[in-house]
Amino acid sequence: MRTIQIGQNELAVSNIYCVATNYVAHAVEMGAKVAESPIFFMKPTTAIVPPGQPIPLPAWSQSVHHEVEVVVAIGKDGVDVRREDALSYIAGYAIGLDMTARDIQAELKKAGRPWALAKGYRGSAVLSEFIPASLITDPADIDLSLEVNGQVRQQGNTRHLVFGIAEIIVYVSQRFGLQAGDLIYTGTPEGVGQVLHGDSVTAKLGSLITDTRQVV
Ligand code: MG
């Protein structure tokens, strides 16, 4: 069982949902269209790389990309959640990396196959420490960024999300059902790119979280 710590509370991780192409400029760089409803894929809990651990590169991919994302932890079960109640389901926030075997994903896309391997391999769900939800006053105004070896590669703000955090929570609650311990990777801004062995990667959530890892 994988667990996360939010303040004094330990939470067992349930499902890991991820939203694809949820910033317009990233959809453009991927040659994808912005959809009318959010596109989801999932990662198994074995994909998690907890705080402090290095980011592993799988031997079977020649091009692993970083995607920095705000990650939401769900604190209670819910179905058909109302928009005005959505934010009350959030227990905490982290900054995460949706690591992606881009070459494998491209092959799978071309063949019309699911992305599970490219997006869900062991080591693909990098997670920082979580901060309690109360520390974020407005989830529609969170800065996020990613540096590789001290150079800024990605910079964004959740105000530019196509489907905002509350909207995503409502959607998941309607279609899948929310479970305490669910994590949602909310999408990456533009600037995704490859990481290599030995790189130092720093992800930031505003001034609240700074998370630095080595790529091994
Ligand atoms: Mg992503």
PDB file of C-alpha atoms and ligand atoms in Angstrom:
ATOM      1  CA  MET A   1       0.000   0.000   0.000  1.00  0.00           C
ATOM      2  CA  ARG A   2       1.271   3.489  -0.900  1.00  0.00           C
ATOM      3  CA  THR A   3       0.533   6.231   1.554  1.00  0.00           C
ATOM      4  CA  ILE A   4       0.883   9.996   1.562  1.00  0.00           C
ATOM      5  CA  GLN A   5       1.223  12.317   4.523  1.00  0.00           C
ATOM      6  CA  ILE A   6      -0.863  15.506   4.692  1.00  0.00           C
ATOM      7  CA  GLY A   7      -0.102  17.418   7.860  1.00  0.00           C
ATOM      8  CA  GLN A   8      -0.747  14.955  10.701  1.00  0.00           C
ATOM      9  CA  ASN A   9      -2.887  12.659   8.542  1.00  0.00           C
ATOM     10  CA  GLU A  10      -1.720   9.627   6.644  1.00  0.00           C
ATOM     11  CA  LEU A  11      -3.815   8.677   3.636  1.00  0.00           C
ATOM     12  CA  ALA A  12      -3.647   5.436   1.650  1.00  0.00           C
ATOM     13  CA  VAL A  13      -3.469   6.217  -2.065  1.00  0.00           C
ATOM     14  CA  SER A  14      -6.492   4.901  -3.985  1.00  0.00           C
ATOM     15  CA  ASN A  15      -6.749   5.724  -7.690  1.00  0.00           C
ATOM     16  CA  ILE A  16      -4.433   7.984  -9.650  1.00  0.00           C
ATOM     17  CA  TYR A  17      -6.262   9.996 -12.298  1.00  0.00           C
ATOM     18  CA  CYS A  18      -4.426  12.186 -14.792  1.00  0.00           C
ATOM     19  CA  VAL A  19      -5.859  14.774 -17.170  1.00  0.00           C
ATOM     20  CA  ALA A  20      -4.297  14.967 -20.639  1.00  0.00           C
ATOM     21  CA  THR A  21      -3.734  18.164 -22.678  1.00  0.00           C
ATOM     22  CA  ASN A  22      -5.348  20.453 -20.100  1.00  0.00           C
ATOM     23  CA  TYR A  23      -3.355  23.600 -20.963  1.00  0.00           C
ATOM     24  CA  VAL A  24      -3.943  24.973 -24.473  1.00  0.00           C
ATOM     25  CA  ALA A  25      -0.266  25.709 -25.230  1.00  0.00           C
ATOM     26  CA  HIS A  26       0.686  22.139 -24.271  1.00  0.00           C
ATOM     27  CA  ALA A  27      -2.074  20.695 -26.458  1.00  0.00           C
ATOM     28  CA  VAL A  28      -0.621  22.773 -29.314  1.00  0.00           C
ATOM     29  CA  GLU A  29       2.945  21.541 -28.727  1.00  0.00           C
ATOM     30  CA  MET A  30       1.654  17.932 -28.745  1.00  0.00           C
ATOM     31  CA  GLY A  31      -0.267  18.512 -31.982  1.00  0.00           C
ATOM     32  CA  ALA A  32      -3.462  17.654 -30.078  1.00  0.00           C
ATOM     33  CA  LYS A  33      -6.821  19.369 -29.957  1.00  0.00           C
ATOM     34  CA  VAL A  34      -8.374  20.611 -26.735  1.00  0.00           C
ATOM     35  CA  ALA A  35     -11.301  18.301 -26.049  1.00  0.00           C
ATOM     36  CA  GLU A  36     -14.844  19.296 -25.083  1.00  0.00           C
ATOM     37  CA  SER A  37     -14.624  17.256 -21.910  1.00  0.00           C
ATOM     38  CA  PRO A  38     -11.508  16.290 -19.934  1.00  0.00           C
ATOM     39  CA  ILE A  39      -9.471  13.335 -21.213  1.00  0.00           C
ATOM     40  CA  PHE A  40      -8.366  10.956 -18.459  1.00  0.00           C
ATOM     41  CA  PHE A  41      -5.773   8.259 -18.145  1.00  0.00           C
ATOM     42  CA  MET A  42      -4.626   6.464 -15.025  1.00  0.00           C
ATOM     43  CA  LYS A  43      -1.443   5.320 -13.339  1.00  0.00           C
ATOM     44  CA  PRO A  44      -1.114   2.356 -10.965  1.00  0.00           C
ATOM     45  CA  THR A  45      -0.053   3.163  -7.392  1.00  0.00           C
ATOM     46  CA  THR A  46       3.215   1.281  -8.040  1.00  0.00           C
ATOM     47  CA  ALA A  47       4.165   4.183 -10.341  1.00  0.00           C
ATOM     48  CA  ILE A  48       4.644   6.516  -7.351  1.00  0.00           C
ATOM     49  CA  VAL A  49       8.085   7.942  -6.621  1.00  0.00           C
ATOM     50  CA  PRO A  50       7.765   9.344  -3.073  1.00  0.00           C
ATOM     51  CA  PRO A  51       9.484  12.512  -1.836  1.00  0.00           C
ATOM     52  CA  GLY A  52      13.257  12.289  -1.664  1.00  0.00           C
ATOM     53  CA  GLN A  53      13.665   9.383  -4.073  1.00  0.00           C
ATOM     54  CA  PRO A  54      15.415   9.726  -7.440  1.00  0.00           C
ATOM     55  CA  ILE A  55      13.525   9.597 -10.732  1.00  0.00           C
ATOM     56  CA  PRO A  56      14.282   6.321 -12.537  1.00  0.00           C
ATOM     57  CA  LEU A  57      14.543   6.139 -16.329  1.00  0.00           C
ATOM     58  CA  PRO A  58      13.213   2.873 -17.780  1.00  0.00           C
ATOM     59  CA  ALA A  59      15.800   1.037 -19.916  1.00  0.00           C
ATOM     60  CA  TRP A  60      13.229   0.356 -22.640  1.00  0.00           C
ATOM     61  CA  SER A  61      12.580   4.010 -23.538  1.00  0.00           C
ATOM     62  CA  GLN A  62      14.975   6.371 -25.332  1.00  0.00           C
ATOM     63  CA  SER A  63      12.984   9.521 -24.551  1.00  0.00           C
ATOM     64  CA  VAL A  64      11.435  10.132 -21.148  1.00  0.00           C
ATOM     65  CA  HIS A  65       9.778  13.538 -20.755  1.00  0.00           C
ATOM     66  CA  HIS A  66       8.957  15.643 -17.705  1.00  0.00           C
ATOM     67  CA  GLU A  67       5.427  17.018 -17.271  1.00  0.00           C
ATOM     68  CA  VAL A  68       5.118  19.162 -14.140  1.00  0.00           C
ATOM     69  CA  GLU A  69       1.587  19.204 -12.717  1.00  0.00           C
ATOM     70  CA  VAL A  70      -0.392  20.334  -9.702  1.00  0.00           C
ATOM     71  CA  VAL A  71      -1.601  17.183  -7.934  1.00  0.00           C
ATOM     72  CA  VAL A  72      -4.729  17.160  -5.808  1.00  0.00           C
ATOM     73  CA  ALA A  73      -5.349  14.600  -3.042  1.00  0.00           C
ATOM     74  CA  ILE A  74      -8.998  13.751  -2.393  1.00  0.00           C
ATOM     75  CA  GLY A  75      -9.955  13.509   1.273  1.00  0.00           C
ATOM     76  CA  LYS A  76     -13.422  11.943   1.200  1.00  0.00           C
ATOM     77  CA  ASP A  77     -15.670   9.745  -0.929  1.00  0.00           C
ATOM     78  CA  GLY A  78     -18.248  11.370  -3.188  1.00  0.00           C
ATOM     79  CA  VAL A  79     -20.461  10.882  -6.240  1.00  0.00           C
ATOM     80  CA  ASP A  80     -22.229  13.561  -8.268  1.00  0.00           C
ATOM     81  CA  VAL A  81     -20.494  16.307  -6.321  1.00  0.00           C
ATOM     82  CA  ARG A  82     -21.908  19.804  -6.842  1.00  0.00           C
ATOM     83  CA  ARG A  83     -19.609  22.417  -8.286  1.00  0.00           C
ATOM     84  CA  GLU A  84     -19.917  24.640  -5.202  1.00  0.00           C
ATOM     85  CA  ASP A  85     -18.904  21.718  -2.955  1.00  0.00           C
ATOM     86  CA  ALA A  86     -16.044  20.432  -5.113  1.00  0.00           C
ATOM     87  CA  LEU A  87     -13.172  22.140  -3.322  1.00  0.00           C
ATOM     88  CA  SER A  88     -14.268  20.696   0.048  1.00  0.00           C
ATOM     89  CA  TYR A  89     -13.189  17.259  -1.268  1.00  0.00           C
ATOM     90  CA  ILE A  90      -9.541  18.336  -1.509  1.00  0.00           C
ATOM     91  CA  ALA A  91      -7.330  17.203   1.381  1.00  0.00           C
ATOM     92  CA  GLY A  92      -4.059  18.549   0.035  1.00  0.00           C
ATOM     93  CA  TYR A  93      -1.863  19.597  -2.844  1.00  0.00           C
ATOM     94  CA  ALA A  94       1.492  18.445  -4.153  1.00  0.00           C
ATOM     95  CA  ILE A  95       3.649  19.219  -7.135  1.00  0.00           C
ATOM     96  CA  GLY A  96       4.057  16.137  -9.287  1.00  0.00           C
ATOM     97  CA  LEU A  97       5.752  14.928 -12.423  1.00  0.00           C
ATOM     98  CA  ASP A  98       3.746  12.894 -14.903  1.00  0.00           C
ATOM     99  CA  MET A  99       6.830  11.209 -16.347  1.00  0.00           C
ATOM    100  CA  THR A 100       6.126  10.010 -19.860  1.00  0.00           C
ATOM    101  CA  ALA A 101       7.978   7.565 -22.119  1.00  0.00           C
ATOM    102  CA  ARG A 102       7.322   9.801 -25.131  1.00  0.00           C
ATOM    103  CA  ASP A 103       8.717   7.462 -27.774  1.00  0.00           C
ATOM    104  CA  ILE A 104       6.580   4.585 -26.511  1.00  0.00           C
ATOM    105  CA  GLN A 105       3.530   6.866 -26.243  1.00  0.00           C
ATOM    106  CA  ALA A 106       4.022   7.974 -29.875  1.00  0.00           C
ATOM    107  CA  GLU A 107       4.098   4.337 -31.028  1.00  0.00           C
ATOM    108  CA  LEU A 108       1.002   3.485 -28.984  1.00  0.00           C
ATOM    109  CA  LYS A 109      -0.880   6.548 -30.270  1.00  0.00           C
ATOM    110  CA  LYS A 110      -0.005   5.636 -33.857  1.00  0.00           C
ATOM    111  CA  ALA A 111      -1.300   2.109 -33.347  1.00  0.00           C
ATOM    112  CA  GLY A 112      -4.437   3.368 -31.562  1.00  0.00           C
ATOM    113  CA  ARG A 113      -3.475   1.529 -28.372  1.00  0.00           C
ATOM    114  CA  PRO A 114      -3.868   2.597 -24.730  1.00  0.00           C
ATOM    115  CA  TRP A 115      -1.082   4.681 -23.155  1.00  0.00           C
ATOM    116  CA  ALA A 116      -0.807   2.619 -19.957  1.00  0.00           C
ATOM    117  CA  LEU A 117       2.817   1.576 -20.423  1.00  0.00           C
ATOM    118  CA  ALA A 118       4.061   4.993 -21.585  1.00  0.00           C
ATOM    119  CA  LYS A 119       2.347   6.815 -18.708  1.00  0.00           C
ATOM    120  CA  GLY A 120       2.009   4.258 -15.923  1.00  0.00           C
ATOM    121  CA  TYR A 121       5.345   2.453 -15.681  1.00  0.00           C
ATOM    122  CA  ARG A 122       7.081   2.034 -12.316  1.00  0.00           C
ATOM    123  CA  GLY A 123       8.595   5.428 -11.521  1.00  0.00           C
ATOM    124  CA  SER A 124       6.255   7.526 -13.672  1.00  0.00           C
ATOM    125  CA  ALA A 125       4.324   9.277 -10.863  1.00  0.00           C
ATOM    126  CA  VAL A 126       6.731  11.590  -9.040  1.00  0.00           C
ATOM    127  CA  LEU A 127       5.144  13.227  -5.985  1.00  0.00           C
ATOM    128  CA  SER A 128       6.407  15.945  -3.650  1.00  0.00           C
ATOM    129  CA  GLU A 129       5.352  16.311  -0.038  1.00  0.00           C
ATOM    130  CA  PHE A 130       1.685  17.292   0.273  1.00  0.00           C
ATOM    131  CA  ILE A 131       0.532  20.533   1.858  1.00  0.00           C
ATOM    132  CA  PRO A 132      -2.913  20.807   3.485  1.00  0.00           C
ATOM    133  CA  ALA A 133      -5.677  22.227   1.281  1.00  0.00           C
ATOM    134  CA  SER A 134      -6.121  25.137   3.705  1.00  0.00           C
ATOM    135  CA  LEU A 135      -2.788  26.613   2.548  1.00  0.00           C
ATOM    136  CA  ILE A 136      -4.149  27.231  -0.961  1.00  0.00           C
ATOM    137  CA  THR A 137      -6.589  30.120  -0.953  1.00  0.00           C
ATOM    138  CA  ASP A 138      -7.440  29.946  -4.663  1.00  0.00           C
ATOM    139  CA  PRO A 139      -6.872  26.683  -6.604  1.00  0.00           C
ATOM    140  CA  ALA A 140      -7.498  28.661  -9.806  1.00  0.00           C
ATOM    141  CA  ASP A 141      -4.347  30.709  -9.157  1.00  0.00           C
ATOM    142  CA  ILE A 142      -1.446  28.364  -8.385  1.00  0.00           C
ATOM    143  CA  ASP A 143       1.961  28.923  -9.981  1.00  0.00           C
ATOM    144  CA  LEU A 144       3.863  25.826 -11.027  1.00  0.00           C
ATOM    145  CA  SER A 145       7.273  25.481 -12.615  1.00  0.00           C
ATOM    146  CA  LEU A 146      10.001  23.041 -13.506  1.00  0.00           C
ATOM    147  CA  GLU A 147      13.746  23.552 -13.787  1.00  0.00           C
ATOM    148  CA  VAL A 148      16.237  21.092 -15.214  1.00  0.00           C
ATOM    149  CA  ASN A 149      19.849  21.706 -14.153  1.00  0.00           C
ATOM    150  CA  GLY A 150      18.886  25.226 -13.045  1.00  0.00           C
ATOM    151  CA  GLN A 151      17.186  26.189 -16.319  1.00  0.00           C
ATOM    152  CA  VAL A 152      13.461  26.892 -16.377  1.00  0.00           C
ATOM    153  CA  ARG A 153      11.711  24.505 -18.771  1.00  0.00           C
ATOM    154  CA  GLN A 154       8.081  24.853 -17.731  1.00  0.00           C
ATOM    155  CA  GLN A 155       6.178  27.665 -16.080  1.00  0.00           C
ATOM    156  CA  GLY A 156       2.424  27.962 -15.682  1.00  0.00           C
ATOM    157  CA  ASN A 157      -0.517  28.915 -13.527  1.00  0.00           C
ATOM    158  CA  THR A 158      -3.699  26.935 -12.906  1.00  0.00           C
ATOM    159  CA  ARG A 159      -5.741  29.896 -14.166  1.00  0.00           C
ATOM    160  CA  HIS A 160      -4.793  28.647 -17.637  1.00  0.00           C
ATOM    161  CA  LEU A 161      -6.228  25.148 -17.108  1.00  0.00           C
ATOM    162  CA  VAL A 162      -8.818  24.270 -19.759  1.00  0.00           C
ATOM    163  CA  PHE A 163     -10.761  22.279 -17.153  1.00  0.00           C
ATOM    164  CA  GLY A 164     -10.192  23.794 -13.715  1.00  0.00           C
ATOM    165  CA  ILE A 165      -9.619  21.831 -10.526  1.00  0.00           C
ATOM    166  CA  ALA A 166     -13.230  22.130  -9.284  1.00  0.00           C
ATOM    167  CA  GLU A 167     -14.544  21.100 -12.693  1.00  0.00           C
ATOM    168  CA  ILE A 168     -12.253  18.047 -12.805  1.00  0.00           C
ATOM    169  CA  ILE A 169     -13.406  16.955  -9.335  1.00  0.00           C
ATOM    170  CA  VAL A 170     -17.068  17.235 -10.372  1.00  0.00           C
ATOM    171  CA  TYR A 171     -16.370  15.238 -13.529  1.00  0.00           C
ATOM    172  CA  VAL A 172     -14.474  12.446 -11.737  1.00  0.00           C
ATOM    173  CA  SER A 173     -17.225  12.239  -9.090  1.00  0.00           C
ATOM    174  CA  GLN A 174     -19.880  11.831 -11.797  1.00  0.00           C
ATOM    175  CA  ARG A 175     -18.094   9.339 -14.006  1.00  0.00           C
ATOM    176  CA  PHE A 176     -15.822   7.332 -11.719  1.00  0.00           C
ATOM    177  CA  GLY A 177     -16.786   8.330  -8.174  1.00  0.00           C
ATOM    178  CA  LEU A 178     -14.357   9.969  -5.798  1.00  0.00           C
ATOM    179  CA  GLN A 179     -12.625   7.903  -3.148  1.00  0.00           C
ATOM    180  CA  ALA A 180     -10.617   9.176  -0.200  1.00  0.00           C
ATOM    181  CA  GLY A 181      -6.973   8.833  -1.194  1.00  0.00           C
ATOM    182  CA  ASP A 182      -7.521   9.424  -4.906  1.00  0.00           C
ATOM    183  CA  LEU A 183      -4.884  11.604  -6.551  1.00  0.00           C
ATOM    184  CA  ILE A 184      -5.513  13.763  -9.599  1.00  0.00           C
ATOM    185  CA  TYR A 185      -2.703  15.010 -11.842  1.00  0.00           C
ATOM    186  CA  THR A 186      -4.360  18.092 -13.321  1.00  0.00           C
ATOM    187  CA  GLY A 187      -2.333  18.570 -16.513  1.00  0.00           C
ATOM    188  CA  THR A 188       0.946  20.118 -17.637  1.00  0.00           C
ATOM    189  CA  PRO A 189       1.744  23.527 -19.135  1.00  0.00           C
ATOM    190  CA  GLU A 190       3.873  23.822 -22.276  1.00  0.00           C
ATOM    191  CA  GLY A 191       7.607  23.172 -22.335  1.00  0.00           C
ATOM    192  CA  VAL A 192       7.703  19.409 -21.812  1.00  0.00           C
ATOM    193  CA  GLY A 193      11.014  17.840 -22.741  1.00  0.00           C
ATOM    194  CA  GLN A 194      13.466  15.039 -22.216  1.00  0.00           C
ATOM    195  CA  VAL A 195      15.389  14.305 -19.043  1.00  0.00           C
ATOM    196  CA  LEU A 196      18.680  12.405 -19.009  1.00  0.00           C
ATOM    197  CA  HIS A 197      20.645  10.377 -16.491  1.00  0.00           C
ATOM    198  CA  GLY A 198      22.299  12.715 -13.987  1.00  0.00           C
ATOM    199  CA  ASP A 199      19.904  15.634 -14.499  1.00  0.00           C
ATOM    200  CA  SER A 200      18.781  17.601 -11.468  1.00  0.00           C
ATOM    201  CA  VAL A 201      15.069  18.389 -11.629  1.00  0.00           C
ATOM    202  CA  THR A 202      13.337  21.002  -9.440  1.00  0.00           C
ATOM    203  CA  ALA A 203       9.552  21.290  -9.357  1.00  0.00           C
ATOM    204  CA  LYS A 204       7.829  24.153  -7.555  1.00  0.00           C
ATOM    205  CA  LEU A 205       4.304  24.851  -6.413  1.00  0.00           C
ATOM    206  CA  GLY A 206       4.218  28.611  -5.839  1.00  0.00           C
ATOM    207  CA  SER A 207       6.472  29.445  -2.936  1.00  0.00           C
ATOM    208  CA  LEU A 208       4.989  26.606  -0.855  1.00  0.00           C
ATOM    209  CA  ILE A 209       6.759  23.535  -2.244  1.00  0.00           C
ATOM    210  CA  THR A 210      10.213  23.128  -3.805  1.00  0.00           C
ATOM    211  CA  ASP A 211      11.122  19.569  -4.699  1.00  0.00           C
ATOM    212  CA  THR A 212      14.504  18.638  -6.176  1.00  0.00           C
ATOM    213  CA  ARG A 213      15.407  15.160  -7.508  1.00  0.00           C
ATOM    214  CA  GLN A 214      18.161  13.470  -9.409  1.00  0.00           C
ATOM    215  CA  VAL A 215      17.414  11.460 -12.539  1.00  0.00           C
ATOM    216  CA  VAL A 216      19.045   8.022 -12.390  1.00  0.00           C
TER     217      VAL A 216
HETATM  218 MG    MG B   1       0.469  15.010 -18.049  1.00  0.00          MG
END
